[in-house]
Amino acid sequence: MMTIITTQIPLLLLLLLSLTTFHKCMSINDHKLVRCNEKDKETLSIFRKGINDSFGLLSTWSTEKDCCAWKGVSCDNITNRVTKLDLKLSPYFDPFRTSTGEINMCILELEFLSYLDLSDNDFDVISFTTIQHNITHASNLFYLDLSDNDLQMDNLDWLSPHSSLKYLYLSGIDLHKVTNWLQAVNTLPSLLELQLSYCNLNNFIINPSIEYLNLSSLLTLDLSVNNITSQLPNWFFNLTKDLTYLNLRDSNIHGEIPSSLLNLQNLRYLELSYNQLQGSLPDGISQLPNIQHLDLSYNKLQGSLPDGISQLPNIQHLDLNSNMLSGSNIPSTLENLSSLNYLSIGGNNFSGEISENTFSKLSNLDWLDLASSNFVFQFNLDWVPPFQLSDLLLSNTNQGPNFPSWIYTQKSLQSLDLSSSGISLVDTNKFSSLIERIPYLFLSNNSLTGDISNLTLKGDMLYLNRNNFTGGLPNISPNAGGYARDVDFSYNSFSGSIPHSWKNSKYLTTINLWNNKLSGAVLEHVSDWTQLGFLNLGENEFSGTIRFKMSQYLSVLILRANQFEGTIPTQLFNQSSLFHLDLAHNKLSGSMPKCIYNLTEMVTLTREDSFVYGTLELFTKGQEYYMEYADSIRKTIDLSANNLSGEVPSELFHLVQAQTLNLSHNNLIGKIPKTIGGMKNLESLDLSNNKLSGEIPQSMALLTFLEVLNLSCNNFDGKIPIGTQLQGFNVSSYIGNPNLCGAPLNNCTTEEENPKNATPSTDNDSIRESLYLGMGVGFAAGFWGICGSLFLIRKWRHAYFRFVDGVGDKLYVTLMVKLNSFRRNRAPANEGDSSSG
């Protein structure tokens, strides 16, 4: 019995211990459910009220009781206080599903907050109503990112309580009203990284009361793409001696580069491109021993490069592209830069020879850009460079007529640009092998010839336009590495049909085959190009109908000057992205679709004009314009020179953003709808050579941007509406309409000038003729009714003559009586006159 009790005691103790442990675990779990600090939760709730979360990205902020479990919120495991808030838009989210509304900076009242990231959203209001009064604690904030929101700030004084900040990102926020931004960041002595790009900053003003800038810890400074419009002050490079990264690109800075730049001995990255810098480089630039990236392109620098530039032993990136540097023998200053991996000196006024000696020690060179330069290239035919390049840019240089043989040795090339370099002769086998393996190939505007139809190009960007290639089109590999593929083979002499291999290239975004000799029913492939945004097949011999499923991204469709036939499909006018449509000079027939025209780009003014890569010939205002790329600023519809019939759908005139509309040389009938007056962006309107009729709508006088108008050779009538715009065109805009009048044509008649008050002339003539005819018949009937009776009835005839004789006698007697009375009255007066005489 004792043995049994003894064995049960440990079991009871173990059970009791288990229950205690379970109770503690339950207590901990209960605590986790509501462990968020109430004060922090209240602050977060106030912050949440200003956010418009229509996509439910912050749904957990209302469903979870514990604020430490809310999306983007992190708490300390011991204190349970909020330490981090990260609501940055994830790159995996739909870019349109962003948070909008107000950033209430009450969020900075969180006592233990050290990390705040609200970047890459669409917040458009920022509120500081309470922040200045409620922060009484020492700030722990070391990371703050509000960049890439649609915000504007009047000052940065609110930063001063946060002296612990090390990383500050405000790029993309409009700070043009902030005049003391330098003073504001000067209150942050711990700052390591400051990014203020795209902020519209406009000055380098320093408050005279500040003796120096206390930014000794700063390592990274990005002020790129601003509008500073001033010189770089000499003190600017005294900010800190530890700076390793400085980006002032495209900030409208002018003047010379201060010599104080040499104080930045730790500088590895210096970007000063796209400014207005003048003068020459500081003589001691070679004293920057650690620089790896140097970009001074697109300035107005002059003079020769300092001899000491070759003493930059560690430089890896040198870009002096498109300056106005002058001098000769520039290659001699580059020979000793053995660490150089990026070299860009094109677009300057350098001269002299470039030979293999220039690159003999540059074994680390990876990027070579000598584009738009005047160098004389002198390479031995058997030269093999000590480097393997990934990118080679030699456009707008004199390389020809032979293709540079040393380029065949570059097995790692990812990008080759030899556009406009005068090349006409190639080694066929080596050239074929080279262009088949390069992803980004630019050989435009040379004189290359030959048949490359047996090649399979693997590139993502293939620009072979403006050469003399013949034979069929080359094949395109469907296994290209990129997701955007541009093909431009325009202005060649390719013939035949589009290869079947193109059908499988589902990532094609741009196809330009303009002005070749291609034929066949090409449009059967279009349905497979689901990413296509630009399709230019103009000036070929393609045929078939336009019956296919189009990409939803299609923005430019040019089928001009081919043999396409059939009707225009309704689907074509439901392409929401389409802004350039050219089907002119084909054999299209039938009527235009009568449907709602959902061409959104031609109806709604988009916030930002987009553009689509692809050259095109724009036919507008009676002329042809060559455009290097298509952009949605130019919105065009050209259906001219076909066999279209029927009336013009009124829906067409709801495309109020269109600037060019050409329906000429068809068989269209009917009137011009009054709604045409709503197309106030029209600059060119051609409806000539149709069978349109009726009056020209008065609303057309509202088209104030109209520069070219052609309504000739139709059946318009009435008077041309009065308005400065319509009277400003010459006679050629209206001729060929016999019943049309008014300036600038001949003056209208009175009836034509008052058409509302006048009866149509045909009706007036008819009424007048009927009236005169009735009067004539009545007179004749009365005359012969009386005269006939007199001649045929004797009794009436005798009575008539007696009546006439009686009337005659009475008239004679009356006349004689009046005459005798007159004579008697005159006789006494005559006698009196005689006696007095």
CSV table of C-alpha atoms in Angstrom, one decimal, residues 295-660:
chain,number,residue,atom,x,y,z
A,295,ASP,CA,30.7,61.5,-65.0
A,296,LEU,CA,31.1,65.1,-66.3
A,297,SER,CA,29.0,64.5,-69.5
A,298,TYR,CA,26.7,67.1,-71.1
A,299,ASN,CA,28.3,70.2,-69.8
A,300,LYS,CA,30.3,73.1,-71.4
A,301,LEU,CA,33.7,72.2,-70.1
A,302,GLN,CA,36.7,73.3,-72.2
A,303,GLY,CA,40.4,72.8,-72.4
A,304,SER,CA,42.4,69.6,-72.4
A,305,LEU,CA,42.2,67.0,-69.7
A,306,PRO,CA,44.8,67.5,-67.0
A,307,ASP,CA,48.0,65.5,-67.5
A,308,GLY,CA,47.6,64.1,-64.0
A,309,ILE,CA,44.4,62.3,-64.8
A,310,SER,CA,46.4,59.2,-65.6
A,311,GLN,CA,47.5,59.2,-62.0
A,312,LEU,CA,44.1,57.9,-60.9
A,313,PRO,CA,45.2,54.4,-60.2
A,314,ASN,CA,41.9,53.1,-58.8
A,315,ILE,CA,39.4,54.8,-61.1
A,316,GLN,CA,36.8,52.4,-62.5
A,317,HIS,CA,34.3,54.7,-64.2
A,318,LEU,CA,35.2,57.8,-66.2
A,319,ASP,CA,32.5,59.6,-68.2
A,320,LEU,CA,33.3,62.9,-69.9
A,321,ASN,CA,30.7,62.4,-72.6
A,322,SER,CA,29.2,65.3,-74.6
A,323,ASN,CA,31.2,68.2,-73.1
A,324,MET,CA,33.0,70.9,-75.0
A,325,LEU,CA,36.4,69.8,-74.0
A,326,SER,CA,39.1,70.5,-76.5
A,327,GLY,CA,42.7,69.6,-77.1
A,328,SER,CA,44.5,66.7,-78.7
A,329,ASN,CA,46.3,63.5,-77.8
A,330,ILE,CA,43.7,62.6,-75.3
A,331,PRO,CA,44.5,58.9,-75.5
A,332,SER,CA,48.0,59.5,-74.0
A,333,THR,CA,46.3,60.5,-70.7
A,334,LEU,CA,44.3,57.2,-70.5
A,335,GLU,CA,47.0,54.6,-71.0
A,336,ASN,CA,48.0,54.2,-67.4
A,337,LEU,CA,44.5,53.9,-65.9
A,338,SER,CA,44.8,50.2,-65.3
A,339,SER,CA,41.8,49.9,-62.9
A,340,LEU,CA,39.4,51.6,-65.3
A,341,ASN,CA,36.3,49.6,-66.1
A,342,TYR,CA,34.1,52.4,-67.4
A,343,LEU,CA,35.3,54.9,-70.0
A,344,SER,CA,33.1,57.5,-71.7
A,345,ILE,CA,34.7,60.5,-73.3
A,346,GLY,CA,32.6,60.8,-76.4
A,347,GLY,CA,30.6,63.9,-77.5
A,348,ASN,CA,33.6,66.3,-77.0
A,349,ASN,CA,36.0,68.1,-79.2
A,350,PHE,CA,38.9,65.8,-78.7
A,351,SER,CA,41.0,64.9,-81.6
A,352,GLY,CA,44.0,62.7,-82.4
A,353,GLU,CA,44.4,59.0,-83.0
A,354,ILE,CA,43.0,56.1,-81.1
A,355,SER,CA,45.1,53.0,-81.5
A,356,GLU,CA,45.8,49.7,-79.7
A,357,ASN,CA,48.4,51.5,-77.6
A,358,THR,CA,45.7,53.5,-76.0
A,359,PHE,CA,44.1,50.4,-74.5
A,360,SER,CA,47.2,48.3,-73.9
A,361,LYS,CA,47.0,48.5,-70.1
A,362,LEU,CA,43.2,48.7,-69.7
A,363,SER,CA,42.7,45.1,-69.0
A,364,ASN,CA,39.7,45.7,-66.7
A,365,LEU,CA,37.8,47.8,-69.2
A,366,ASP,CA,34.1,46.7,-69.3
A,367,TRP,CA,32.3,49.7,-70.8
A,368,LEU,CA,33.7,51.8,-73.7
A,369,ASP,CA,31.8,54.8,-74.9
A,370,LEU,CA,33.5,56.9,-77.6
A,371,ALA,CA,30.2,57.9,-79.4
A,372,SER,CA,29.9,61.2,-81.3
A,373,SER,CA,33.6,61.9,-81.3
A,374,ASN,CA,36.2,63.1,-83.9
A,375,PHE,CA,38.9,60.5,-83.1
A,376,VAL,CA,40.8,58.9,-86.0
A,377,PHE,CA,40.7,55.1,-85.3
A,378,GLN,CA,43.9,53.3,-86.3
A,379,PHE,CA,43.8,49.7,-85.2
A,380,ASN,CA,45.8,46.9,-86.7
A,381,LEU,CA,43.6,44.3,-88.4
A,382,ASP,CA,45.0,41.5,-86.2
A,383,TRP,CA,44.8,43.4,-82.9
A,384,VAL,CA,43.2,41.5,-80.0
A,385,PRO,CA,42.3,43.8,-77.1
A,386,PRO,CA,43.4,42.9,-73.5
A,387,PHE,CA,39.8,43.3,-72.3
A,388,GLN,CA,36.3,41.8,-72.9
A,389,LEU,CA,33.6,44.4,-73.2
A,390,SER,CA,30.0,44.1,-72.2
A,391,ASP,CA,29.0,47.4,-73.8
A,392,LEU,CA,30.5,49.2,-76.8
A,393,LEU,CA,29.1,52.5,-78.0
A,394,LEU,CA,30.7,53.9,-81.2
A,395,SER,CA,27.7,55.6,-82.9
A,396,ASN,CA,28.3,58.7,-84.9
A,397,THR,CA,32.0,58.0,-85.4
A,398,ASN,CA,33.9,57.3,-88.6
A,399,GLN,CA,34.6,53.5,-88.5
A,400,GLY,CA,34.0,52.5,-92.1
A,401,PRO,CA,33.9,51.4,-94.7
A,402,ASN,CA,35.2,48.1,-93.1
A,403,PHE,CA,33.6,46.7,-90.0
A,404,PRO,CA,36.2,47.0,-87.1
A,405,SER,CA,37.8,43.6,-87.0
A,406,TRP,CA,38.8,43.8,-83.3
A,407,ILE,CA,35.1,43.8,-82.4
A,408,TYR,CA,34.8,40.2,-83.6
A,409,THR,CA,37.0,39.2,-80.7
A,410,GLN,CA,34.6,40.5,-78.0
A,411,LYS,CA,32.7,37.4,-76.9
A,412,SER,CA,30.9,39.0,-73.9
A,413,LEU,CA,29.2,41.9,-75.7
A,414,GLN,CA,25.7,42.5,-74.5
A,415,SER,CA,25.2,45.9,-76.3
A,416,LEU,CA,26.8,47.1,-79.6
A,417,ASP,CA,26.0,50.5,-81.1
A,418,LEU,CA,27.6,51.2,-84.4
A,419,SER,CA,24.7,53.4,-85.8
A,420,SER,CA,25.8,56.0,-88.3
A,421,SER,CA,29.4,54.9,-88.4
A,422,GLY,CA,29.8,54.6,-92.2
A,423,ILE,CA,30.1,50.8,-92.3
A,424,SER,CA,29.4,48.9,-95.6
A,425,LEU,CA,31.8,45.9,-95.7
A,426,VAL,CA,31.8,43.0,-93.3
A,427,ASP,CA,33.3,39.5,-93.0
A,428,THR,CA,30.1,37.6,-93.6
A,429,ASN,CA,30.8,34.6,-91.4
A,430,LYS,CA,32.2,36.5,-88.5
A,431,PHE,CA,29.6,39.2,-88.8
A,432,SER,CA,26.8,36.7,-88.8
A,433,SER,CA,28.1,34.9,-85.7
A,434,LEU,CA,28.5,38.2,-83.9
A,435,ILE,CA,25.0,39.7,-84.5
A,436,GLU,CA,23.3,36.4,-83.7
A,437,ARG,CA,24.5,36.5,-80.0
A,438,ILE,CA,24.2,40.2,-79.1
A,439,PRO,CA,21.0,41.1,-77.1
A,440,TYR,CA,21.1,44.8,-77.8
A,441,LEU,CA,22.1,45.5,-81.4
A,442,PHE,CA,22.1,48.9,-83.1
A,443,LEU,CA,23.4,49.0,-86.6
A,444,SER,CA,21.1,51.7,-88.0
A,445,ASN,CA,21.9,54.1,-90.8
A,446,ASN,CA,24.8,52.4,-92.4
A,447,SER,CA,25.2,50.8,-95.8
A,448,LEU,CA,25.2,47.2,-94.8
A,449,THR,CA,24.2,44.7,-97.5
A,450,GLY,CA,23.5,41.0,-97.9
A,451,ASP,CA,21.0,38.3,-97.3
A,452,ILE,CA,20.6,37.4,-93.6
A,453,SER,CA,17.4,35.4,-93.9
A,454,ASN,CA,19.2,32.2,-92.7
A,455,LEU,CA,20.2,33.8,-89.4
A,456,THR,CA,18.4,33.5,-86.0
A,457,LEU,CA,18.7,36.7,-84.0
A,458,LYS,CA,18.5,36.3,-80.2
A,459,GLY,CA,18.4,40.0,-79.4
A,460,ASP,CA,15.9,41.9,-77.3
A,461,MET,CA,16.5,45.2,-79.2
A,462,LEU,CA,17.3,44.7,-82.9
A,463,TYR,CA,17.8,48.0,-84.9
A,464,LEU,CA,18.9,47.2,-88.5
A,465,ASN,CA,16.9,50.0,-90.1
A,466,ARG,CA,18.2,52.2,-92.9
A,467,ASN,CA,20.6,49.8,-94.5
A,468,ASN,CA,20.5,47.8,-97.8
A,469,PHE,CA,19.7,44.3,-96.6
A,470,THR,CA,17.9,42.1,-99.2
A,471,GLY,CA,16.3,38.7,-99.2
A,472,GLY,CA,13.9,37.5,-96.5
A,473,LEU,CA,13.6,38.6,-92.9
A,474,PRO,CA,15.9,36.9,-90.4
A,475,ASN,CA,14.4,34.5,-87.8
A,476,ILE,CA,13.9,35.6,-84.3
A,477,SER,CA,14.5,33.3,-81.4
A,478,PRO,CA,11.6,32.9,-79.0
A,479,ASN,CA,14.0,32.4,-76.1
A,480,ALA,CA,15.2,35.9,-75.7
A,481,GLY,CA,16.1,36.8,-72.1
A,482,GLY,CA,14.1,40.1,-71.9
A,483,TYR,CA,10.5,40.9,-71.6
A,484,ALA,CA,10.5,43.8,-74.0
A,485,ARG,CA,11.5,43.2,-77.6
A,486,ASP,CA,11.9,45.9,-80.2
A,487,VAL,CA,12.5,45.1,-83.9
A,488,ASP,CA,13.2,47.8,-86.4
A,489,PHE,CA,14.0,46.6,-89.9
A,490,SER,CA,12.5,49.6,-91.8
A,491,TYR,CA,14.0,51.2,-94.9
A,492,ASN,CA,15.6,48.1,-96.3
A,493,SER,CA,14.8,45.9,-99.2
A,494,PHE,CA,13.6,42.8,-97.4
A,495,SER,CA,11.1,40.7,-99.3
A,496,GLY,CA,8.8,37.7,-98.8
A,497,SER,CA,6.5,37.2,-95.8
A,498,ILE,CA,7.1,37.4,-92.1
A,499,PRO,CA,8.8,34.2,-90.9
A,500,HIS,CA,6.8,31.7,-88.9
A,501,SER,CA,9.4,32.0,-86.1
A,502,TRP,CA,8.1,35.5,-85.3
A,503,LYS,CA,4.8,34.0,-84.3
A,504,ASN,CA,6.3,32.5,-81.1
A,505,SER,CA,8.0,35.8,-80.0
A,506,LYS,CA,5.2,36.7,-77.6
A,507,TYR,CA,7.2,39.5,-75.9
A,508,LEU,CA,7.4,41.6,-79.1
A,509,THR,CA,6.5,45.2,-78.2
A,510,THR,CA,7.7,47.2,-81.2
A,511,ILE,CA,7.7,46.0,-84.8
A,512,ASN,CA,8.7,48.5,-87.5
A,513,LEU,CA,8.9,47.1,-91.1
A,514,TRP,CA,8.1,50.4,-92.9
A,515,ASN,CA,9.3,50.7,-96.5
A,516,ASN,CA,10.3,47.3,-97.6
A,517,LYS,CA,9.0,44.8,-100.2
A,518,LEU,CA,7.3,42.5,-97.9
A,519,SER,CA,4.0,40.7,-98.8
A,520,GLY,CA,1.6,38.0,-97.6
A,521,ALA,CA,-1.2,37.9,-95.0
A,522,VAL,CA,0.8,39.2,-92.1
A,523,LEU,CA,-2.0,39.9,-89.7
A,524,GLU,CA,-2.6,36.2,-88.9
A,525,HIS,CA,0.4,36.6,-86.5
A,526,VAL,CA,-0.8,39.6,-84.7
A,527,SER,CA,-3.0,37.7,-82.2
A,528,ASP,CA,0.0,36.0,-80.8
A,529,TRP,CA,1.8,39.3,-80.0
A,530,THR,CA,0.0,40.0,-76.8
A,531,GLN,CA,2.5,42.6,-75.6
A,532,LEU,CA,2.6,44.6,-78.8
A,533,GLY,CA,2.3,48.4,-78.5
A,534,PHE,CA,3.7,49.6,-81.8
A,535,LEU,CA,3.1,48.0,-85.2
A,536,ASN,CA,4.2,49.8,-88.4
A,537,LEU,CA,3.8,47.7,-91.6
A,538,GLY,CA,3.4,50.7,-93.9
A,539,GLU,CA,4.8,51.0,-97.5
A,540,ASN,CA,4.8,47.3,-98.3
A,541,GLU,CA,2.7,44.8,-100.2
A,542,PHE,CA,0.9,43.1,-97.4
A,543,SER,CA,-2.7,41.9,-98.1
A,544,GLY,CA,-5.6,40.2,-96.4
A,545,THR,CA,-8.3,41.6,-94.1
A,546,ILE,CA,-8.0,43.3,-90.7
A,547,ARG,CA,-9.7,40.6,-88.7
A,548,PHE,CA,-7.6,39.7,-85.7
A,549,LYS,CA,-7.4,40.0,-82.0
A,550,MET,CA,-5.2,42.9,-81.0
A,551,SER,CA,-3.0,43.5,-78.0
A,552,GLN,CA,-4.6,45.6,-75.3
A,553,TYR,CA,-1.4,47.7,-75.2
A,554,LEU,CA,-1.5,48.6,-78.9
A,555,SER,CA,-0.9,52.4,-79.2
A,556,VAL,CA,0.3,52.8,-82.7
A,557,LEU,CA,-1.1,50.9,-85.8
A,558,ILE,CA,0.2,51.8,-89.2
A,559,LEU,CA,-0.9,49.8,-92.2
A,560,ARG,CA,-0.6,52.6,-94.8
A,561,ALA,CA,0.1,51.9,-98.5
A,562,ASN,CA,-0.6,48.2,-98.7
A,563,GLN,CA,-3.2,46.0,-100.2
A,564,PHE,CA,-5.5,45.3,-97.2
A,565,GLU,CA,-9.2,44.9,-98.1
A,566,GLY,CA,-12.5,44.2,-96.4
A,567,THR,CA,-14.2,46.3,-93.7
A,568,ILE,CA,-12.7,48.0,-90.7
A,569,PRO,CA,-13.5,45.8,-87.7
A,570,THR,CA,-15.4,47.3,-84.8
A,571,GLN,CA,-12.8,46.0,-82.4
A,572,LEU,CA,-10.3,48.5,-83.8
A,573,PHE,CA,-12.2,51.4,-82.1
A,574,ASN,CA,-12.2,49.7,-78.8
A,575,GLN,CA,-8.4,49.8,-78.3
A,576,SER,CA,-8.2,52.1,-75.2
A,577,SER,CA,-4.4,52.7,-75.7
A,578,LEU,CA,-4.6,53.6,-79.4
A,579,PHE,CA,-3.6,57.1,-80.3
A,580,HIS,CA,-2.1,56.8,-83.8
A,581,LEU,CA,-4.2,54.9,-86.5
A,582,ASP,CA,-3.1,55.0,-90.1
A,583,LEU,CA,-5.0,52.8,-92.6
A,584,ALA,CA,-4.6,55.1,-95.6
A,585,HIS,CA,-4.0,54.0,-99.2
A,586,ASN,CA,-5.4,50.5,-99.0
A,587,LYS,CA,-8.5,48.8,-100.5
A,588,LEU,CA,-10.8,48.9,-97.5
A,589,SER,CA,-14.5,49.1,-98.2
A,590,GLY,CA,-17.9,49.2,-96.5
A,591,SER,CA,-19.0,51.6,-94.0
A,592,MET,CA,-17.3,52.8,-90.8
A,593,PRO,CA,-18.3,51.0,-87.6
A,594,LYS,CA,-21.2,52.5,-85.8
A,595,CYS,CA,-20.4,51.9,-82.2
A,596,ILE,CA,-19.1,53.6,-79.1
A,597,TYR,CA,-15.5,54.6,-79.9
A,598,ASN,CA,-13.6,53.6,-76.8
A,599,LEU,CA,-10.3,55.1,-77.8
A,600,THR,CA,-9.6,56.4,-74.3
A,601,GLU,CA,-6.3,58.0,-75.4
A,602,MET,CA,-8.2,60.1,-77.9
A,603,VAL,CA,-11.1,61.0,-75.5
A,604,THR,CA,-9.5,61.8,-72.2
A,605,LEU,CA,-6.5,64.0,-71.5
A,606,THR,CA,-4.2,61.7,-69.6
A,607,ARG,CA,-2.2,63.1,-66.7
A,608,GLU,CA,1.1,62.2,-68.2
A,609,ASP,CA,1.8,61.8,-71.9
A,610,SER,CA,3.4,58.5,-72.7
A,611,PHE,CA,5.5,57.5,-75.6
A,612,VAL,CA,6.2,54.3,-77.5
A,613,TYR,CA,9.6,53.6,-79.0
A,614,GLY,CA,9.4,53.3,-82.8
A,615,THR,CA,10.1,55.7,-85.6
A,616,LEU,CA,7.2,56.7,-87.8
A,617,GLU,CA,6.3,59.0,-90.6
A,618,LEU,CA,3.5,61.3,-89.5
A,619,PHE,CA,1.2,62.5,-92.3
A,620,THR,CA,-0.6,65.6,-91.1
A,621,LYS,CA,-1.2,69.2,-92.2
A,622,GLY,CA,-0.6,68.2,-95.8
A,623,GLN,CA,3.0,67.2,-95.1
A,624,GLU,CA,5.1,64.2,-94.0
A,625,TYR,CA,7.0,64.4,-90.8
A,626,TYR,CA,9.7,62.0,-89.6
A,627,MET,CA,9.5,61.3,-85.8
A,628,GLU,CA,12.2,59.4,-84.0
A,629,TYR,CA,9.6,58.0,-81.6
A,630,ALA,CA,5.9,58.0,-81.3
A,631,ASP,CA,4.3,59.8,-78.3
A,632,SER,CA,0.7,60.3,-77.3
A,633,ILE,CA,1.0,64.1,-77.7
A,634,ARG,CA,0.2,63.5,-81.4
A,635,LYS,CA,-3.1,61.8,-81.8
A,636,THR,CA,-4.0,60.8,-85.4
A,637,ILE,CA,-6.7,59.1,-87.4
A,638,ASP,CA,-6.0,58.6,-91.2
A,639,LEU,CA,-8.4,56.5,-93.2
A,640,SER,CA,-7.9,58.3,-96.5
A,641,ALA,CA,-7.6,56.9,-100.0
A,642,ASN,CA,-9.8,53.8,-99.5
A,643,ASN,CA,-13.3,52.8,-100.8
A,644,LEU,CA,-15.2,53.5,-97.6
A,645,SER,CA,-18.9,54.4,-98.0
A,646,GLY,CA,-21.9,55.3,-96.0
A,647,GLU,CA,-22.2,58.1,-93.4
A,648,VAL,CA,-19.5,59.2,-91.1
A,649,PRO,CA,-20.5,57.9,-87.6
A,650,SER,CA,-21.2,60.7,-85.1
A,651,GLU,CA,-19.3,58.7,-82.5
A,652,LEU,CA,-16.1,59.5,-84.4
A,653,PHE,CA,-16.5,63.2,-83.6
A,654,HIS,CA,-16.5,62.4,-79.8
A,655,LEU,CA,-12.7,61.8,-80.0
A,656,VAL,CA,-12.1,65.3,-78.7
A,657,GLN,CA,-8.3,64.9,-78.2
A,658,ALA,CA,-7.6,63.9,-81.8
A,659,GLN,CA,-5.4,66.4,-83.6
A,660,THR,CA,-5.4,65.0,-87.1
